[in-house]
Every structure is written in structure tokens, then in C-alpha cells.
XYZ file of C-alpha atoms in Angstrom:
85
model
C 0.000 0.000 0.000
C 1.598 3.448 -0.874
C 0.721 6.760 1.212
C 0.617 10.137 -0.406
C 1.238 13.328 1.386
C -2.202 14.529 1.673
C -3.183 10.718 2.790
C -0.588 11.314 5.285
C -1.996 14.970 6.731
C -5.505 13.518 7.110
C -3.847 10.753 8.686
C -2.330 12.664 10.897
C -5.302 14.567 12.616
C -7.688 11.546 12.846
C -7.146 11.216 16.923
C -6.730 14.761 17.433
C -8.648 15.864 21.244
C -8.624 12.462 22.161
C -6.980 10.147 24.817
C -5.463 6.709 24.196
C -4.337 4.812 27.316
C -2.003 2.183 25.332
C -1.123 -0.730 27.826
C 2.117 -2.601 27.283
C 3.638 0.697 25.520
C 7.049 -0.410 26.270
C 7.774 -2.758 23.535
C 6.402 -4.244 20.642
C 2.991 -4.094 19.229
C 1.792 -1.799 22.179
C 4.877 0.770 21.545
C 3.988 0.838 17.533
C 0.576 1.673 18.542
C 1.583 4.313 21.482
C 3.903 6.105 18.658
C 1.285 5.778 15.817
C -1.974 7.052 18.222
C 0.564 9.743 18.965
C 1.644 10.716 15.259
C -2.263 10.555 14.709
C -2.992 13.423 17.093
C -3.998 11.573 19.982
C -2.583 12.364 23.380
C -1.294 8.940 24.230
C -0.511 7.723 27.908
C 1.438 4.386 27.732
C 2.269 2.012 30.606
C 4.228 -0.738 31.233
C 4.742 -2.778 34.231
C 8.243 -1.408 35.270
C 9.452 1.976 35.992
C 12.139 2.243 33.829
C 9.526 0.596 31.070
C 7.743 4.166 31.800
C 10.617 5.611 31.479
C 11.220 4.643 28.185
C 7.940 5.189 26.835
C 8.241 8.624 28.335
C 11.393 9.410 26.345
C 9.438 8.480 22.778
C 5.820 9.962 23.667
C 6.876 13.341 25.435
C 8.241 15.107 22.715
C 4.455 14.040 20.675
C 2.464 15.352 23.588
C 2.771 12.112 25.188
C 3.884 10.459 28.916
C 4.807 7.274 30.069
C 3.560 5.689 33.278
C 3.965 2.797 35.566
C 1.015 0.913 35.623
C 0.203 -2.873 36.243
C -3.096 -3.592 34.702
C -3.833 -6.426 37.633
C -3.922 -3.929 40.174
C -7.828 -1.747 40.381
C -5.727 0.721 42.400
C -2.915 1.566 40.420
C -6.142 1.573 37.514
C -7.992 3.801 39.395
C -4.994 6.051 40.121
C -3.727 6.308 36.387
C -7.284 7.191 35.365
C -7.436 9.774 38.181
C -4.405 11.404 36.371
């Protein structure tokens, strides 16, 4: 599939004013999605289970509006306490 430039801008505005909490953002799949809700306009909060996971995740999705967070998704208080941020 080839992209054109104005494919691309449209692209590129689809998520804008909306939130994406991306789970697992520290790797893989879930860090291709974090960056590509990001690119999209979306202000993306992705978690992983370690700090320094957040960490990382905070170093690609700050400078796209973005943050990085410690979260594990087992625990209703650390849910609850993410979602209160």
C-alpha cells in the first residue's frame, strides 16, 4: 500500500482531542501503537509494568504530547490512580 502526502496529513489529525491509554507501551505491538496514536494526534498515555519501562515510553511519547507511566493492569488501584491522572 503506498501513502501520499495529503493521505498522510488527514492521517495525521484523525485522533486529534482524544486520549489513548495504550497498555504494554514499552515494547512491541503496544509501543507501535503508542507512537502511531501519537503521530495521529492523539494524546497517548502508555504504561508498562516497570518503571524504567515508563521511562522509556516517556522518552518516545513526550516530545508528541505524550507520557509514560507505571502501571500494572492487575492492580484496580494503580487503575484507578492512572485514570485519576
Amino acid at each position: 500500500m503506498t501513502t501520499d502526502s495529503s493521505s498522510l496529513a488527514l492521517l495525521s489529525k484523525e485522533f486529534a482531542g482524544k486520549v489513548a491509554l495504550v497498555t504494554g507501551a514499552s515494547r512491541g505491538i503496544g509501543a507501535a501503537i503508542a507512537e502511531q496514536l501519537a503521530h495521529a494526534g492523539a494524546l497517548v498515555i502508555g504504561t508498562a509494568t516497570s518503571i524504567s519501562g515508563a521511562q522509556a515510553i516517556d522518552a518516545r511519547l513526550s516530545p508528541l504530547g505524550g507520557a509514560g507511566m507505571a502501571l500494572n493492569v492487575t492492580d484496580a488501584a494503580q487503575i484507578d490512580a492512572v485514570l485519576a491522572e
